[in-house]
Each structure stands twice: as structure tokens, then as C-alpha cells.
Short mmCIF file of C-alpha atoms in Angstrom, two decimals:
data_model
loop_
_atom_site.label_atom_id
_atom_site.label_comp_id
_atom_site.label_asym_id
_atom_site.label_seq_id
_atom_site.Cartn_x
_atom_site.Cartn_y
_atom_site.Cartn_z
CA UNK C 1 -9.64 -7.93 3.58
CA UNK C 2 -12.21 -6.97 0.95
CA UNK C 3 -10.91 -6.20 -2.54
CA UNK C 4 -12.65 -4.39 -5.38
CA UNK C 5 -11.14 -4.25 -8.88
CA UNK C 6 -11.92 -2.41 -12.11
CA UNK C 7 -9.88 -1.69 -15.18
CA UNK C 8 -9.34 -1.98 -18.91
CA UNK C 9 -7.46 -4.41 -21.14
CA UNK C 10 -6.58 -4.13 -24.82
CA UNK C 11 -7.40 -7.37 -26.63
CA UNK C 12 -6.64 -7.95 -30.32
CA UNK C 13 -7.53 -10.83 -32.68
CA UNK C 14 -9.39 -12.80 -30.03
CA UNK C 15 -12.10 -15.43 -29.97
CA UNK C 16 -12.23 -15.88 -26.22
CA UNK C 17 -15.91 -16.68 -25.84
CA UNK C 18 -17.93 -18.51 -28.53
CA UNK C 19 -21.64 -19.16 -28.25
CA UNK C 20 -22.12 -21.98 -30.76
CA UNK C 21 -22.24 -22.54 -34.49
CA UNK C 22 -24.45 -21.40 -37.34
CA UNK C 23 -23.76 -23.73 -40.25
CA UNK C 24 -19.98 -23.79 -40.53
CA UNK C 25 -19.57 -20.45 -38.70
CA UNK C 26 -18.39 -20.39 -35.07
CA UNK C 27 -19.91 -17.23 -33.62
CA UNK C 28 -18.59 -15.02 -30.86
CA UNK C 29 -20.63 -14.50 -27.73
CA UNK C 30 -22.45 -11.20 -28.20
CA UNK C 31 -24.97 -9.12 -26.32
CA UNK C 32 -26.55 -5.70 -26.58
CA UNK C 33 -25.48 -2.77 -24.43
CA UNK C 34 -27.01 0.67 -23.94
CA UNK C 35 -25.23 3.53 -25.73
CA UNK C 36 -26.02 7.23 -25.63
CA UNK C 37 -26.11 9.33 -28.80
CA UNK C 38 -27.27 12.95 -29.04
CA UNK C 39 -29.34 12.73 -25.90
CA UNK C 40 -31.05 9.48 -26.83
CA UNK C 41 -30.35 5.86 -26.04
CA UNK C 42 -30.14 2.79 -28.21
CA UNK C 43 -28.96 -0.82 -28.00
CA UNK C 44 -25.73 -1.85 -29.73
CA UNK C 45 -24.58 -5.45 -30.24
CA UNK C 46 -21.01 -5.99 -29.03
CA UNK C 47 -18.68 -8.95 -28.39
CA UNK C 48 -18.22 -9.98 -24.78
CA UNK C 49 -16.39 -12.35 -22.48
CA UNK C 50 -18.80 -13.63 -19.86
CA UNK C 51 -18.31 -13.41 -16.13
CA UNK C 52 -18.72 -17.17 -16.08
CA UNK C 53 -15.60 -17.57 -18.23
CA UNK C 54 -13.60 -15.14 -16.10
CA UNK C 55 -14.70 -16.85 -12.90
CA UNK C 56 -13.75 -20.29 -14.26
CA UNK C 57 -10.23 -19.17 -15.14
CA UNK C 58 -9.72 -17.45 -11.79
CA UNK C 59 -10.79 -20.74 -10.19
CA UNK C 60 -8.27 -22.68 -12.29
CA UNK C 61 -5.44 -20.26 -11.45
CA UNK C 62 -6.47 -20.28 -7.78
CA UNK C 63 -6.24 -24.08 -7.58
CA UNK C 64 -2.80 -23.99 -9.18
CA UNK C 65 -1.48 -21.24 -6.89
CA UNK C 66 -2.96 -22.86 -3.78
CA UNK C 67 -1.29 -26.19 -4.65
CA UNK C 68 2.09 -24.53 -5.29
CA UNK C 69 1.81 -22.80 -1.90
CA UNK C 70 1.49 -26.22 -0.28
CA UNK C 71 -2.28 -26.33 0.10
CA UNK C 72 -3.78 -29.80 0.33
CA UNK C 73 -7.44 -29.16 1.07
CA UNK C 74 -9.04 -29.77 -2.31
CA UNK C 75 -11.82 -32.16 -3.28
CA UNK C 76 -11.25 -34.58 -6.17
CA UNK C 77 -13.16 -32.35 -8.58
CA UNK C 78 -11.36 -29.11 -7.71
CA UNK C 79 -8.01 -30.91 -8.08
CA UNK C 80 -9.01 -31.56 -11.69
CA UNK C 81 -10.09 -27.96 -12.25
CA UNK C 82 -13.78 -28.87 -12.31
CA UNK C 83 -16.04 -26.45 -10.47
CA UNK C 84 -19.70 -27.36 -10.68
CA UNK C 85 -22.58 -28.69 -8.57
CA UNK C 86 -21.01 -30.95 -5.98
CA UNK C 87 -21.99 -34.64 -6.21
CA UNK C 88 -20.78 -35.15 -2.62
CA UNK C 89 -23.95 -36.33 -0.86
CA UNK C 90 -22.27 -37.33 2.40
CA UNK C 91 -21.83 -33.71 3.45
CA UNK C 92 -24.94 -32.05 4.79
CA UNK C 93 -23.75 -28.59 5.89
CA UNK C 94 -21.65 -25.63 4.74
CA UNK C 95 -18.95 -26.21 7.38
CA UNK C 96 -17.91 -29.63 6.08
CA UNK C 97 -17.45 -28.30 2.54
CA UNK C 98 -15.54 -25.18 3.61
CA UNK C 99 -13.27 -27.06 6.01
CA UNK C 100 -12.34 -29.77 3.51
CA UNK C 101 -12.01 -27.88 0.21
CA UNK C 102 -10.37 -24.53 -0.54
CA UNK C 103 -12.01 -24.39 -3.97
CA UNK C 104 -15.52 -24.69 -2.58
CA UNK C 105 -14.64 -22.18 0.14
CA UNK C 106 -13.44 -19.44 -2.22
CA UNK C 107 -15.53 -20.16 -5.33
CA UNK C 108 -18.69 -21.50 -3.71
CA UNK C 109 -20.68 -24.66 -4.32
CA UNK C 110 -24.14 -26.13 -4.55
CA UNK C 111 -25.10 -29.60 -3.36
CA UNK C 112 -28.61 -29.92 -4.82
CA UNK C 113 -29.58 -33.21 -3.17
CA UNK C 114 -28.95 -31.93 0.35
CA UNK C 115 -29.85 -28.34 -0.56
CA UNK C 116 -26.56 -26.97 0.78
CA UNK C 117 -24.87 -24.03 -0.90
CA UNK C 118 -22.23 -21.34 -0.45
CA UNK C 119 -22.01 -18.11 -2.40
CA UNK C 120 -18.72 -17.47 -4.17
CA UNK C 121 -16.25 -15.04 -2.61
CA UNK C 122 -14.99 -14.11 -6.09
CA UNK C 123 -17.33 -12.22 -8.41
CA UNK C 124 -16.70 -11.09 -11.99
CA UNK C 125 -18.58 -8.95 -14.49
CA UNK C 126 -18.80 -9.49 -18.23
CA UNK C 127 -15.93 -7.93 -20.14
CA UNK C 128 -17.48 -5.19 -22.32
CA UNK C 129 -15.96 -2.84 -24.93
CA UNK C 130 -15.39 0.63 -23.51
CA UNK C 131 -17.63 3.55 -24.46
CA UNK C 132 -14.93 5.41 -26.37
CA UNK C 133 -14.13 2.63 -28.88
CA UNK C 134 -16.26 1.34 -31.75
CA UNK C 135 -16.15 -2.46 -31.85
CA UNK C 136 -17.04 -4.92 -34.59
CA UNK C 137 -16.38 -8.49 -35.69
CA UNK C 138 -14.20 -10.08 -38.33
CA UNK C 139 -14.79 -13.49 -39.88
CA UNK C 140 -11.80 -15.60 -40.90
CA UNK C 141 -12.06 -18.67 -43.13
CA UNK C 142 -10.01 -21.68 -42.03
CA UNK C 143 -9.28 -24.79 -44.08
CA UNK C 144 -8.55 -28.09 -42.39
CA UNK C 145 -6.48 -30.30 -44.73
CA UNK C 146 -5.79 -34.02 -44.34
CA UNK C 147 -2.91 -35.70 -46.21
CA UNK C 148 -3.09 -39.44 -46.91
CA UNK C 149 -0.16 -41.85 -46.63
CA UNK C 150 0.87 -41.17 -50.24
CA UNK C 151 1.01 -37.42 -49.73
CA UNK C 152 -2.26 -36.63 -51.52
CA UNK C 153 -4.85 -34.24 -50.14
CA UNK C 154 -7.96 -36.16 -49.12
CA UNK C 155 -10.94 -34.21 -50.45
CA UNK C 156 -13.36 -36.21 -48.32
CA UNK C 157 -11.60 -35.16 -45.10
CA UNK C 158 -11.09 -31.50 -45.99
CA UNK C 159 -13.20 -29.08 -44.00
CA UNK C 160 -13.70 -25.38 -44.50
CA UNK C 161 -15.01 -23.52 -41.47
CA UNK C 162 -15.28 -19.91 -40.41
CA UNK C 163 -14.73 -18.27 -37.06
CA UNK C 164 -15.45 -14.79 -35.73
CA UNK C 165 -12.78 -12.68 -34.04
CA UNK C 166 -12.83 -9.24 -32.47
CA UNK C 167 -10.46 -6.55 -31.25
CA UNK C 168 -11.31 -3.93 -28.67
CA UNK C 169 -10.45 -2.33 -25.36
CA UNK C 170 -12.57 -4.09 -22.77
CA UNK C 171 -13.63 -2.84 -19.37
CA UNK C 172 -14.24 -5.17 -16.44
CA UNK C 173 -14.89 -5.32 -12.70
CA UNK C 174 -14.23 -8.00 -10.10
CA UNK C 175 -14.32 -8.46 -6.33
CA UNK C 176 -12.84 -10.75 -3.67
CA UNK C 177 -14.31 -11.01 -0.17
CA UNK C 178 -11.24 -12.50 1.50
CA UNK C 179 -12.61 -11.62 4.93
CA UNK C 180 -14.99 -14.59 4.66
CA UNK C 181 -12.36 -17.21 3.76
CA UNK C 182 -12.79 -20.20 6.02
CA UNK C 183 -15.83 -18.63 7.67
CA UNK C 184 -19.46 -19.69 7.55
CA UNK C 185 -21.48 -17.21 5.50
CA UNK C 186 -24.87 -18.05 6.93
CA UNK C 187 -24.11 -18.25 10.65
CA UNK C 188 -24.69 -15.11 12.69
CA UNK C 189 -21.10 -14.89 13.93
CA UNK C 190 -19.47 -16.12 10.67
CA UNK C 191 -17.58 -18.74 12.65
CA UNK C 192 -14.12 -19.66 11.36
CA UNK C 193 -13.63 -23.37 10.65
CA UNK C 194 -10.01 -23.50 9.38
CA UNK C 195 -6.71 -22.58 11.02
CA UNK C 196 -4.72 -19.39 10.38
CA UNK C 197 -2.13 -21.03 8.13
CA UNK C 198 -4.81 -22.51 5.89
CA UNK C 199 -6.60 -19.16 5.73
CA UNK C 200 -3.39 -17.47 4.61
CA UNK C 201 -2.77 -20.04 1.86
CA UNK C 202 -6.29 -19.69 0.48
CA UNK C 203 -6.38 -15.89 0.53
CA UNK C 204 -2.90 -15.51 -0.90
CA UNK C 205 -3.68 -17.96 -3.71
CA UNK C 206 -6.89 -16.06 -4.55
CA UNK C 207 -4.89 -12.86 -5.02
CA UNK C 208 -1.98 -14.47 -6.87
CA UNK C 209 -4.52 -15.98 -9.30
CA UNK C 210 -5.24 -12.44 -10.50
CA UNK C 211 -1.78 -12.27 -12.12
CA UNK C 212 -2.24 -14.94 -14.82
CA UNK C 213 -5.87 -13.90 -15.20
CA UNK C 214 -5.00 -10.27 -15.96
CA UNK C 215 -2.05 -11.39 -18.10
CA UNK C 216 -4.52 -12.97 -20.53
CA UNK C 217 -4.78 -16.58 -19.33
CA UNK C 218 -8.53 -16.55 -19.77
CA UNK C 219 -11.11 -17.65 -22.31
CA UNK C 220 -11.38 -20.20 -25.10
CA UNK C 221 -9.69 -20.77 -28.49
CA UNK C 222 -6.27 -19.76 -27.24
CA UNK C 223 -4.57 -22.76 -28.86
CA UNK C 224 -4.91 -21.18 -32.32
CA UNK C 225 -5.93 -17.63 -31.47
CA UNK C 226 -3.86 -16.53 -28.50
CA UNK C 227 -4.82 -12.86 -28.36
CA UNK C 228 -2.53 -9.85 -28.32
CA UNK C 229 -3.44 -8.71 -24.81
CA UNK C 230 -2.21 -6.05 -22.44
CA UNK C 231 -3.52 -4.30 -19.35
CA UNK C 232 -4.13 -0.61 -19.99
CA UNK C 233 -5.58 0.54 -16.66
CA UNK C 234 -6.11 -1.01 -13.25
CA UNK C 235 -7.88 0.39 -10.20
CA UNK C 236 -7.98 -1.62 -6.97
CA UNK C 237 -9.55 -0.68 -3.63
CA UNK C 238 -9.29 -2.65 -0.41
CA UNK C 239 -10.36 -2.37 3.20
CA UNK C 240 -10.66 -4.56 6.27
CA UNK C 241 -14.42 -3.93 6.09
CA UNK C 242 -16.80 -4.67 3.17
CA UNK C 243 -16.86 -1.83 0.64
CA UNK C 244 -18.96 -1.10 -2.48
CA UNK C 245 -18.12 -2.39 -5.94
CA UNK C 246 -16.13 -0.13 -8.24
CA UNK C 247 -17.74 1.28 -11.37
CA UNK C 248 -17.32 -1.01 -14.38
CA UNK C 249 -14.32 -0.18 -16.56
CA UNK C 250 -16.58 0.14 -19.63
CA UNK C 251 -17.55 3.65 -18.56
CA UNK C 252 -15.25 6.57 -19.37
CA UNK C 253 -15.68 8.07 -15.89
CA UNK C 254 -15.26 4.85 -13.93
CA UNK C 255 -12.24 6.09 -11.93
CA UNK C 256 -13.91 9.31 -10.74
CA UNK C 257 -17.24 7.69 -9.89
CA UNK C 258 -15.50 4.83 -8.08
CA UNK C 259 -13.53 7.31 -5.95
CA UNK C 260 -16.67 9.29 -5.16
CA UNK C 261 -18.52 6.21 -3.94
CA UNK C 262 -15.57 5.04 -1.85
CA UNK C 263 -15.08 8.51 -0.34
CA UNK C 264 -18.73 8.93 0.65
CA UNK C 265 -18.93 5.37 2.01
CA UNK C 266 -15.76 5.70 4.07
CA UNK C 267 -16.92 9.06 5.45
CA UNK C 268 -20.35 7.75 6.46
CA UNK C 269 -19.02 4.63 8.19
CA UNK C 270 -15.67 5.98 9.35
CA UNK C 271 -13.65 3.19 7.73
CA UNK C 272 -10.24 3.30 6.05
CA UNK C 273 -10.06 2.50 2.34
CA UNK C 274 -6.84 2.12 0.35
CA UNK C 275 -6.64 2.55 -3.43
CA UNK C 276 -3.89 1.19 -5.67
CA UNK C 277 -3.77 2.28 -9.30
CA UNK C 278 -1.91 1.80 -12.56
CA UNK C 279 -2.27 3.79 -15.79
CA UNK C 280 -4.88 6.25 -14.51
CA UNK C 281 -2.79 9.08 -13.02
CA UNK C 282 -4.66 11.93 -14.72
CA UNK C 283 -8.04 10.43 -13.92
CA UNK C 284 -6.97 10.04 -10.28
CA UNK C 285 -5.94 13.69 -10.05
CA UNK C 286 -9.22 14.86 -11.55
CA UNK C 287 -11.20 12.61 -9.24
CA UNK C 288 -9.28 13.72 -6.17
CA UNK C 289 -9.77 17.39 -7.02
CA UNK C 290 -13.53 16.88 -6.87
CA UNK C 291 -13.25 15.12 -3.51
CA UNK C 292 -11.04 17.84 -2.07
CA UNK C 293 -13.45 20.59 -3.10
CA UNK C 294 -16.23 18.76 -1.25
CA UNK C 295 -14.04 17.99 1.76
CA UNK C 296 -14.75 14.25 1.52
CA UNK C 297 -12.62 11.13 1.30
CA UNK C 298 -10.28 11.93 4.20
CA UNK C 299 -10.02 8.25 5.09
CA UNK C 300 -9.18 7.18 1.52
CA UNK C 301 -5.49 6.69 0.71
CA UNK C 302 -4.28 6.54 -2.88
CA UNK C 303 -1.06 5.14 -4.32
CA UNK C 304 0.06 4.71 -7.93
CA UNK C 305 2.31 1.89 -9.08
CA UNK C 306 4.73 1.59 -11.99
CA UNK C 307 3.14 -1.61 -13.28
CA UNK C 308 -0.14 -3.43 -12.91
CA UNK C 309 1.77 -6.47 -11.67
CA UNK C 310 3.11 -4.49 -8.72
CA UNK C 311 -0.46 -3.61 -7.77
CA UNK C 312 -1.20 -7.31 -7.30
CA UNK C 313 2.12 -7.87 -5.49
CA UNK C 314 1.27 -5.04 -3.07
CA UNK C 315 -2.14 -6.61 -2.42
CA UNK C 316 -0.53 -9.94 -1.56
CA UNK C 317 1.92 -8.25 0.82
CA UNK C 318 -0.84 -6.31 2.55
CA UNK C 319 -2.98 -9.43 2.89
CA UNK C 320 -0.09 -11.38 4.42
CA UNK C 321 0.52 -8.63 6.97
CA UNK C 322 -3.15 -8.28 7.87
CA UNK C 323 -3.68 -12.02 8.17
CA UNK C 324 -0.58 -12.56 10.26
CA UNK C 325 -1.57 -9.65 12.50
CA UNK C 326 1.59 -7.67 11.75
CA UNK C 327 -0.29 -4.55 10.73
CA UNK C 328 -3.77 -3.10 10.96
CA UNK C 329 -5.30 -0.61 8.50
CA UNK C 330 -4.41 2.33 10.73
CA UNK C 331 -0.84 1.11 11.13
CA UNK C 332 -0.57 0.60 7.38
CA UNK C 333 -1.62 4.22 6.84
CA UNK C 334 0.99 5.35 9.37
CA UNK C 335 3.64 3.34 7.55
CA UNK C 336 2.75 5.01 4.26
CA UNK C 337 2.93 8.42 5.92
CA UNK C 338 6.41 7.62 7.25
CA UNK C 339 7.48 6.77 3.70
CA UNK C 340 6.31 10.16 2.51
CA UNK C 341 3.22 8.93 0.65
CA UNK C 342 0.03 10.98 1.10
CA UNK C 343 -2.92 9.56 2.98
CA UNK C 344 -5.60 11.30 0.97
CA UNK C 345 -4.11 12.29 -2.36
CA UNK C 346 -2.08 10.86 -5.23
CA UNK C 347 1.63 11.39 -4.70
CA UNK C 348 2.14 12.76 -8.20
CA UNK C 349 4.87 10.21 -8.84
CA UNK C 350 4.96 6.46 -9.13
CA UNK C 351 6.13 4.49 -6.14
CA UNK C 352 9.34 2.53 -6.76
#
């Protein structure tokens, strides 16, 4: 199962990714993005949450979910939520790492001494403010006060510091190549080195980890600046074959362009692609109208859900069925047809 995700989250009063200090000011991580104005382009500085931060928190949630599911294959570092260059010099090949540690299987590793590596199966973009919203920064002054044993304020221990915060609607994109769980990436046949039960635990945990991640359990400074966060839109595509990435949620037309790419790709290769969506009904209808006029996307099925959480739940259920061999993509499409859901168009109503 190969999963591609894009969407948008509303984040208020957040300092999720700092990049250091300037004097007594703790600055937000910022970068410049290309914006279009009156037919010309310019660079605009915006706040961001890095893909590195998102990947770290998915890793942390994955380890937790995997452990709760009964998984026991974790190295000492992954058990502690530490994902970095492996110091394990006794292992000299990819197989030994993948077999013994779920964290290094799903999130990759590098053993620099033995020059052994594995690319991560989870990939994340930077979170970027969407095109339609103007984004800035606010600076808040904080005062740290220390009281001595007699109740007096200690002037020597007082500290005034400032921190930047931002509010915006952020777009994002992510992907999970669950089809490679427990398999060697660099062998010709991608040989599987774990049993079926272990594969199911790892893949299920990787999907379940999306729930706390999308619920806002991500980033820094949450002890004193837990953001007001909610998912606005979510678009998920999956197939039993590798499929292209979805367009980043920063762009206003990300739903339509994502559908166009998936439709053309599925037509050219003759593969089934399923799309699950939340909060983008109108955009889905517009995108499907374009596909229907061109006669493309006949192998793409689309379903809308009442909540973004149910999108993730549906993914977990589908993965369990595929992994256990209970259904195949074609059978899954037949099941949806028997329930009255369309195989190539939005149903026009949310599935309950």
C-alpha cells in the first residue's frame, strides 16, 4: 500500500519551529517562498514548520503506536524516541537493521562507519502558509520572575525575553510507502525479511501515527504555547502500486491538480487508485468535472468522509485487509460499488 497525503491545517498563536536567538529574541524558523503578483514573481518571507520536525514527530508517534500494538522490535535508541545516525557498528547490512528494528525500517537509518543506509518510507514537506492568506509574525515579551525565600522578587534572577509567534493556515504534503515495510530497498527483488504479523504491526502503527500528528502533536514550544490547531482539509490517495505525490496544500488548486496527475497516471499504467477526502467537496466536484470532460480517471475512486479522523481510520482498515489478504484493490472497488458508492465520482454526500 502506497499512501499520498496533502491538506491544510489552521494554526493560531504557535511557535512550533524556532531557529535560534538574536539577543534575547527567540526567532521563528522562516524562509522565502515564491508568490505571484500582477503577472510577476517575488520572494516573500514566511514562517514554516520544517519537514524534519514533522518527520521526527511522526517517528515518535509511530514508536508509541507500535509498542501499544505489541511490537517489540525496536533498538535501544528508537525505544527512547531518538532517531539519528546509528552507532551500531556490529551490523553491516540493511537486512540486519530492518529485521531487528521497526523504527529503522520505517524511518530509515544511516550507519556511517559501515556505510550502510536505508531511505525513510515516510516523507514530509515543510508546512507553508497557503497562497490565499497573508501571514506575519508577532513578538511577545515574557518575564521570568524568581521569588526568594522571604517572598521578595530577586532582581538578579529576573529575565526578560521575547519570542515570535505566528498564525496562519498551513498547507502540507506527506507520503508513506508501506509496500516496502520489512523489505530490502536495494535488492532487485525487494526481499521480505520479517513475518506477516510484524509487517502488519509496523504498517498499522505508521498509519495510526498520523492521528496525533494531524491533531497537532507536532513541533516545539508546546509546553507554554500549545497552538489552537484544527484540520481544515485533507486529501489522501492510496494504491497497491507506487503513485505520484499529491500537490502541496499551499497551492489553491492542489486538489484539482492532484486528481489530474492521479487520473493520468492510473490511465497510463492501468492501476487502481482510491481517494479519500475531508473538507474539499466543492473542489472535488470541480476537479472531477474536468476529468469527466476529458474521459480520464476511470480507475480512480473517490469517497468523502465526515471527519478527517475517519479518513485515517479507513486507511488503517484498508491496510489491514490488504495485508491479511482479505481483499485486493479490485475487490475493494467491487465492495464500494455494492454499497452504492461511485467508482469514479464523488457521491455527493458524506459516507456515514
